[in-house]
mmCIF file of C-alpha atoms in Angstrom:
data_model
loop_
_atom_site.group_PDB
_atom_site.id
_atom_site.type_symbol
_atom_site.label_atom_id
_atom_site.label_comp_id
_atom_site.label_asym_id
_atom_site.label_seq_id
_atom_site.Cartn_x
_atom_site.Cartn_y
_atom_site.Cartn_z
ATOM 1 C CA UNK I 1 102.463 66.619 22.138
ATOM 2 C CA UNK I 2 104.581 67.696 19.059
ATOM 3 C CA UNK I 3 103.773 71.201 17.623
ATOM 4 C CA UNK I 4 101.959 69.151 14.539
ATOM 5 C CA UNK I 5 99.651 68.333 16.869
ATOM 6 C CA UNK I 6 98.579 71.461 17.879
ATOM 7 C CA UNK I 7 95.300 73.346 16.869
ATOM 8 C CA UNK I 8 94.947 75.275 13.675
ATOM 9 C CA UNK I 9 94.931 79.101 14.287
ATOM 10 C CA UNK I 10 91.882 78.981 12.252
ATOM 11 C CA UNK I 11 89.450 76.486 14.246
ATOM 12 C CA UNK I 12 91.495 77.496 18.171
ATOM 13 C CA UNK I 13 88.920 78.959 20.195
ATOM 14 C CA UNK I 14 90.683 80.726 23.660
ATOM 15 C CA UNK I 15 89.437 80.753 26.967
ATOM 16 C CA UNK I 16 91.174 82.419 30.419
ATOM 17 C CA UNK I 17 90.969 81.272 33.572
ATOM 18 C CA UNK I 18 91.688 83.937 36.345
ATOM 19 C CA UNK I 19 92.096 82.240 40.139
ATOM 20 C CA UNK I 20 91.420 84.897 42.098
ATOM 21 C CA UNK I 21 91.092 82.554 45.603
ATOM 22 C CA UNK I 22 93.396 84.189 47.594
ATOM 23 C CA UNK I 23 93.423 86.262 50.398
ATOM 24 C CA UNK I 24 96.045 88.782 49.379
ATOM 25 C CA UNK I 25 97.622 89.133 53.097
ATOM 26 C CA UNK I 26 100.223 91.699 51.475
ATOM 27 C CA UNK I 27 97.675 94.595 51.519
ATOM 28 C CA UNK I 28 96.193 93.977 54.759
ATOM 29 C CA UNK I 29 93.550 92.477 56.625
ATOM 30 C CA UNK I 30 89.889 92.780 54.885
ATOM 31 C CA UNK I 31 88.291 91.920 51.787
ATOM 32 C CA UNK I 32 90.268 89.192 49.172
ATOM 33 C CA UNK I 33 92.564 91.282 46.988
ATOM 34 C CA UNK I 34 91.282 90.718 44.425
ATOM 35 C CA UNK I 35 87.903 92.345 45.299
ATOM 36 C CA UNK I 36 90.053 95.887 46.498
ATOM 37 C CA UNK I 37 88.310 98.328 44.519
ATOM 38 C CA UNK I 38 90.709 100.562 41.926
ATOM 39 C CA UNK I 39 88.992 103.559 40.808
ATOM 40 C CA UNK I 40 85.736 102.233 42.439
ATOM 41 C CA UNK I 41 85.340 99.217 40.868
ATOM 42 C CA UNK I 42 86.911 95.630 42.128
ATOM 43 C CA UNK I 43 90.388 94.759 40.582
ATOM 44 C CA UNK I 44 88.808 91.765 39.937
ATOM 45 C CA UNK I 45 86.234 93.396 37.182
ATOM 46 C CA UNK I 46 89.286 95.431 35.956
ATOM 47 C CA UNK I 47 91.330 92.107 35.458
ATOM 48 C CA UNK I 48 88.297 90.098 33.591
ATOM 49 C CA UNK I 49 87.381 93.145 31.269
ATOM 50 C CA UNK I 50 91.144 93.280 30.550
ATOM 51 C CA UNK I 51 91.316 89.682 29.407
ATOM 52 C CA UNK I 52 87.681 89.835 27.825
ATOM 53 C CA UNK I 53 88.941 93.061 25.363
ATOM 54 C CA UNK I 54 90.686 90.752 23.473
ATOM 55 C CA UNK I 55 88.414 89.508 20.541
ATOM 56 C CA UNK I 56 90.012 86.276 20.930
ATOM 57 C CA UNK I 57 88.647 85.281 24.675
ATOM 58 C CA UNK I 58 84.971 83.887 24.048
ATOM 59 C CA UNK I 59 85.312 82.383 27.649
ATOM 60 C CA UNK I 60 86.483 84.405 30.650
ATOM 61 C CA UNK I 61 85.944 81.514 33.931
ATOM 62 C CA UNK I 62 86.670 83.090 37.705
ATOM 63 C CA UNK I 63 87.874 81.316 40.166
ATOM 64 C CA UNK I 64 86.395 82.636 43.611
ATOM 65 C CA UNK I 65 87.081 81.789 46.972
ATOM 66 C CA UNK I 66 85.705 78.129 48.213
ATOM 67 C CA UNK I 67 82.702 80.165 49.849
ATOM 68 C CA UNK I 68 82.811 83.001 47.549
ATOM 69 C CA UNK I 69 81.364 81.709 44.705
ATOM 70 C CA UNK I 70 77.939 83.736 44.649
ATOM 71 C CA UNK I 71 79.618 87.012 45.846
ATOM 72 C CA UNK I 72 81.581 87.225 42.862
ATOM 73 C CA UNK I 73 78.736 86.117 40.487
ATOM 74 C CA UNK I 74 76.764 88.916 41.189
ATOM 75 C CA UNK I 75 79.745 90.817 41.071
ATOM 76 C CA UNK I 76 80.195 90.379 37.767
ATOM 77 C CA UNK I 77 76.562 90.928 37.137
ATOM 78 C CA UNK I 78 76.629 94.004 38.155
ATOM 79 C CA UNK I 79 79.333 95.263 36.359
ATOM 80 C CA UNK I 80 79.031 95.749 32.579
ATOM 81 C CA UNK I 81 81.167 93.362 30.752
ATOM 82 C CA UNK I 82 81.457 92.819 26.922
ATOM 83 C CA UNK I 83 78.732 91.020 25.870
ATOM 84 C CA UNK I 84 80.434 89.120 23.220
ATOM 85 C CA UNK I 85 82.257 87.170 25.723
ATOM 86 C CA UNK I 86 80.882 84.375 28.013
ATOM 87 C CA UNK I 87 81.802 84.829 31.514
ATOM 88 C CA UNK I 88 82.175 81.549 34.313
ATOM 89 C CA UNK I 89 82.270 81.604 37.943
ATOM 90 C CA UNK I 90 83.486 78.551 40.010
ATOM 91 C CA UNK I 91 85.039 77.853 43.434
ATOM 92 C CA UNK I 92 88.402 77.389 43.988
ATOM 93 C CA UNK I 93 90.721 75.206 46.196
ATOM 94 C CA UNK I 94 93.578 75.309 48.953
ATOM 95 C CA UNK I 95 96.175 76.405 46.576
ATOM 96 C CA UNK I 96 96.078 78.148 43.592
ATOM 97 C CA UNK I 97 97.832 74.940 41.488
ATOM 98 C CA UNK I 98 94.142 73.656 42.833
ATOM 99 C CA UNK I 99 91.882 76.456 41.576
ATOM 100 C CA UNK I 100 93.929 76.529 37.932
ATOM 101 C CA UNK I 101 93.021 73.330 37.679
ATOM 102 C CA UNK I 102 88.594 73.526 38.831
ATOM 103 C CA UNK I 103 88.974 76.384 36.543
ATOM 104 C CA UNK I 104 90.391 74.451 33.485
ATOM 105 C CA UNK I 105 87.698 71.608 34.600
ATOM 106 C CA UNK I 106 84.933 74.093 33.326
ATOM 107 C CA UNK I 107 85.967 74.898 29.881
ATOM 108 C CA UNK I 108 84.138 72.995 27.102
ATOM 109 C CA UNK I 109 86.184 70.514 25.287
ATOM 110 C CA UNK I 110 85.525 72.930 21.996
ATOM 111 C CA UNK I 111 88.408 75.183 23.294
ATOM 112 C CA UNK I 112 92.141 74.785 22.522
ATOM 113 C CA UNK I 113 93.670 77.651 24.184
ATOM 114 C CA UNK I 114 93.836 78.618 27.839
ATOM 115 C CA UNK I 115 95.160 81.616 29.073
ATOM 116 C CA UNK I 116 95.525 81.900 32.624
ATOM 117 C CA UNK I 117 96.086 85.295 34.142
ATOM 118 C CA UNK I 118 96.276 87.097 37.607
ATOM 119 C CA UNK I 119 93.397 88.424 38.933
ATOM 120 C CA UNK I 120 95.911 91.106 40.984
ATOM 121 C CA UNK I 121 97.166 92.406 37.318
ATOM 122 C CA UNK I 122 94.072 94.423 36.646
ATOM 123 C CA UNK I 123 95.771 96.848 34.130
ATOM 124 C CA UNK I 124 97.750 94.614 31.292
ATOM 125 C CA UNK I 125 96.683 95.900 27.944
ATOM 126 C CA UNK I 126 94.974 94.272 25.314
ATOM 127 C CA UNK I 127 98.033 94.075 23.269
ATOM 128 C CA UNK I 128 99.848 91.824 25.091
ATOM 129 C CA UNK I 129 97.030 89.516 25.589
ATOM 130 C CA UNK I 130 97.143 88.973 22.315
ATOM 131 C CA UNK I 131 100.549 89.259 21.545
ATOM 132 C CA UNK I 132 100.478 85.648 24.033
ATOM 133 C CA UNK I 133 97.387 84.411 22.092
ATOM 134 C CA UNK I 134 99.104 85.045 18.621
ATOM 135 C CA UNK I 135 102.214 82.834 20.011
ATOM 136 C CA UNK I 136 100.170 79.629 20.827
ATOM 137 C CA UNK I 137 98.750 79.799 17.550
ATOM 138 C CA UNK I 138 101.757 79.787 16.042
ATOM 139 C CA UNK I 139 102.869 76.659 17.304
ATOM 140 C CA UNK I 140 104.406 77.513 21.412
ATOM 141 C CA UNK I 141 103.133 74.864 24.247
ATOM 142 C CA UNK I 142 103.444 77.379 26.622
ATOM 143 C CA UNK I 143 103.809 81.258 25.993
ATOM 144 C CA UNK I 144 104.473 83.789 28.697
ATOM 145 C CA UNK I 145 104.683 87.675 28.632
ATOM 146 C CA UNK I 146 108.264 88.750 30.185
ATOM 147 C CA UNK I 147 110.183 92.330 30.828
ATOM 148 C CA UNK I 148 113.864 92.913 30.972
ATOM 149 C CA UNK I 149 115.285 93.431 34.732
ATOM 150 C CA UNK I 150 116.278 96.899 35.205
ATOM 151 C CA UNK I 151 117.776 96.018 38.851
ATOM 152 C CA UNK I 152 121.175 93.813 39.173
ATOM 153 C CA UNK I 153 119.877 90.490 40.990
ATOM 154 C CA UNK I 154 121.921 88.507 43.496
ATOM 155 C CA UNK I 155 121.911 85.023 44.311
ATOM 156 C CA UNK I 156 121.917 85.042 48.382
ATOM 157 C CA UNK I 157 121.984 82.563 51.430
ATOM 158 C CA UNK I 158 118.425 83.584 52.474
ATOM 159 C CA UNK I 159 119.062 84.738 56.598
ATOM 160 C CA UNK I 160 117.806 82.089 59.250
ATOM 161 C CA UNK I 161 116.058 85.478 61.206
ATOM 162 C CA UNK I 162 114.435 87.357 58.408
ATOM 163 C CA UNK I 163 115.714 91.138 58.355
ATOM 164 C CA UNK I 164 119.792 89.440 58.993
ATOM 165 C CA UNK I 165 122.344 89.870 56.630
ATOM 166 C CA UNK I 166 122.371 87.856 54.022
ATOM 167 C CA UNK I 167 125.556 86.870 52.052
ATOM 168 C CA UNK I 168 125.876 87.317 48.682
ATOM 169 C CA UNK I 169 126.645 84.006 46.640
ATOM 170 C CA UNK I 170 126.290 85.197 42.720
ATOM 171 C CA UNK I 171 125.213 87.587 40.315
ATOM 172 C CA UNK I 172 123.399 86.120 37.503
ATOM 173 C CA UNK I 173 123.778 87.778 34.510
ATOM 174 C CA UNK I 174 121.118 90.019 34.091
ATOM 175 C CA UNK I 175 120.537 90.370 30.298
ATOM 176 C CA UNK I 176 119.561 86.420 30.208
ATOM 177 C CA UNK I 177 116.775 86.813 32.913
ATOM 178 C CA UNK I 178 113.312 88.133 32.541
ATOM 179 C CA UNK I 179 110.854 89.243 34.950
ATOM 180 C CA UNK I 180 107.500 86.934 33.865
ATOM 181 C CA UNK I 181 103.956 88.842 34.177
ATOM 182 C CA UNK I 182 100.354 86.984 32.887
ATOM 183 C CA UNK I 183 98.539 86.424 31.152
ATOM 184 C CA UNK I 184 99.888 82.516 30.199
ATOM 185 C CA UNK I 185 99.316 80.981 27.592
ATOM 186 C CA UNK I 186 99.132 77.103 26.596
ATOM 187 C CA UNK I 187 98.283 74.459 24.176
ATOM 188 C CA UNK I 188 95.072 73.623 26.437
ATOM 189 C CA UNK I 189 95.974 69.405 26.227
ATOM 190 C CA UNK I 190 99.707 70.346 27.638
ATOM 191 C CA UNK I 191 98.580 72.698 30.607
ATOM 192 C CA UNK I 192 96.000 69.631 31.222
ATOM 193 C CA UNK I 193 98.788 66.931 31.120
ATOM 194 C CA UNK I 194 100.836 69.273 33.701
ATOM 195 C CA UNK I 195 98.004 69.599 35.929
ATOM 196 C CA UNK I 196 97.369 66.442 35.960
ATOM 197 C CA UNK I 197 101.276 65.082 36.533
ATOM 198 C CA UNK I 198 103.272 68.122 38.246
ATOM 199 C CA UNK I 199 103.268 68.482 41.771
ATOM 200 C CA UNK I 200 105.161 70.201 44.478
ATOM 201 C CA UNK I 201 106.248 73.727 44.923
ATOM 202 C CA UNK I 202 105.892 75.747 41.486
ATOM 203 C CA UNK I 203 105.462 79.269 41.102
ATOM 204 C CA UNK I 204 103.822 79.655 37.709
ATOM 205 C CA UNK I 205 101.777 77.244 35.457
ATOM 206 C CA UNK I 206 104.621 78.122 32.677
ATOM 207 C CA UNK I 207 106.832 76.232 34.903
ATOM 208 C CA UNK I 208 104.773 73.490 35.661
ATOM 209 C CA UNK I 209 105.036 73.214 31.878
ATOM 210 C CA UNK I 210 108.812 73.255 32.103
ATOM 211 C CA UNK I 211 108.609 70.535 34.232
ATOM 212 C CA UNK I 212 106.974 68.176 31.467
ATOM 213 C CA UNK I 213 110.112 68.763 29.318
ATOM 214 C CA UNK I 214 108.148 71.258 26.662
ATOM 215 C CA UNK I 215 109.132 74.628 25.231
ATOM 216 C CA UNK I 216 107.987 77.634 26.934
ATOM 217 C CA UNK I 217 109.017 81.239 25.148
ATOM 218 C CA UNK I 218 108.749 83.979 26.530
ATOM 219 C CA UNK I 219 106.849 87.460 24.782
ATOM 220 C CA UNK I 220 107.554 91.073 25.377
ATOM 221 C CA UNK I 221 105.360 91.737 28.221
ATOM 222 C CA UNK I 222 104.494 95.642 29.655
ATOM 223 C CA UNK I 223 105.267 97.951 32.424
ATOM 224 C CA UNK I 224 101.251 98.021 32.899
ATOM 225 C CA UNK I 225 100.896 94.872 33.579
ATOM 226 C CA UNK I 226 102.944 94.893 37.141
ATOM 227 C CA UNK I 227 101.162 92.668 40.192
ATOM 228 C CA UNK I 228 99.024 94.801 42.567
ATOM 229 C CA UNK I 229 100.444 92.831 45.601
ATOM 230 C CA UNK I 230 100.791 96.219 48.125
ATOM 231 C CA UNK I 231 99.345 99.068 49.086
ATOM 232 C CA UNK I 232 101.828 101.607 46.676
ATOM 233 C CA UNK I 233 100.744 99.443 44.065
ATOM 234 C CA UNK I 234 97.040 100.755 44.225
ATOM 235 C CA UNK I 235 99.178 104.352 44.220
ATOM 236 C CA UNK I 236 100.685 103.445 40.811
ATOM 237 C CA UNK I 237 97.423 101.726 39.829
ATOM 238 C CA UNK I 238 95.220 104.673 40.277
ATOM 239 C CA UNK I 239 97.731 106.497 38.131
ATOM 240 C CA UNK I 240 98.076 104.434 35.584
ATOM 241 C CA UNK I 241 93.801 104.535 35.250
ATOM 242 C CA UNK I 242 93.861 108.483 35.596
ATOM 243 C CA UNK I 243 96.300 108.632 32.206
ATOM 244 C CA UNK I 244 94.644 106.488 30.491
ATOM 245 C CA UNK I 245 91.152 108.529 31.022
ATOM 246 C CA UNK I 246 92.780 111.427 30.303
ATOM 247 C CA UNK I 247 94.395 109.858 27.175
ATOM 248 C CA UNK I 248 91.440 108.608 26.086
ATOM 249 C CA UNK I 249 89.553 112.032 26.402
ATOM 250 C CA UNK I 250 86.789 110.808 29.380
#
């Protein structure tokens, strides 16, 4: 699809899908990651009213675990969410290619955008949701938020016995990489077309977009918006939340 073809910023109507299927086996055994609680409530709830702030989302749809489905519905019942925003719950696959792609099965054809974010970022602020938003709009198939590496990376031989020595085999150059955060967003028909032709191992529906030969740029993303994927990532998380209360005077 060229960019002519792509919606007008004046009739595009966004929706997000947020797979949140997994088991998250990095924090431990017990409930699905995504339902950890952060300051008492799931990070779940914290991701969806994230996405939902921006006035652009009419449609937030979770993806819950295959037998999860009704857990997380009255989940989000019983949390207040905006009520300007509609809110989905399906179940999701094996893999989370799987559950992107139930999810984008339950938007209505009336929507042109699809954002698709991770239910373990919780905290990314409205801003850059719509900074992604804004960028599809204006004409990008595929649109992801990104920060600068502060760390040097290597290229390595990854050790046969984990914990080994690895050797060293390059060192990209830094300033022309980009850590990637969510949410993503895509021309709904492209992320559709991908779906529907990509397989094997991919990391990110941005690069499942790659694959298809379109352009996918890349948005300043925000420290905030870092994956809650251990346990001193709640730490951080919990600290993040207490600033912003005390920021916002409550």
């Amino acid at each position: 699809m060229s960019d002519d073809s792509l919606p007008s910023p004046l009739t595009a109507r966004t929706a997000a899908v947020i797979p949140a299927a997994g088991r998250g086996v990095r924090l431990g055994p017990g409930a699905p990651k995504a339902l950890r609680t952060l300051n008492g409530t799931p990070i779940l709830i914290h991701a969806v009213r994230a996405l939902a702030a921006s006035r652009a989302v009419s449609l937030v749809v979770v993806v819950a675990p295959p037998d999860g489905a009704a857990e997380v519905k009255s989940l989000l019942d019983a949390h207040a969410l905006p009520e300007r925003t509609d809110f989905a719950v399906v179940p999701g696959g094996d893999s989370r290619q799987e559950s992107v792609r139930l999810g984008l099965d339950a938007i209505p054809p009336d929507y042109d955008i699809v954002l698709v974010h991770d239910a373990a970022r919780p905290l990314v602020p409205v801003d850059t949701v719509d900074a992604v938003i804004e960028a599809v709009r204006d004409g990008a198939p595929a649109v992801v938020p990104a920060l600068p590496l502060a760390d040097t990376v290597k290229e390595v031989e990854p050790a046969a016995t984990p914990g080994d020595p690895e050797p060293v085999l390059s060192t990209p150059e830094r300033a022309r990489l980009r850590a990637v955060q969510t949410p993503q967003g895509f021309d709904r028909a492209i992320l559709v077309r991908a779906h529907e032709t990509v397989t094997g191992e991919v990391t990110d529906d941005a690069g499942m977009v790659e694959r298809l030969g379109q352009r996918v740029v890349a948005v300043p993303g925000h420290e905030e918006a870092f994956k809650v994927t251990r346990p001193l990532d709640l730490v951080l998380a919990e600290a993040v939340l207490a600033r912003r209360r005390l920021n916002d005077g409550f």
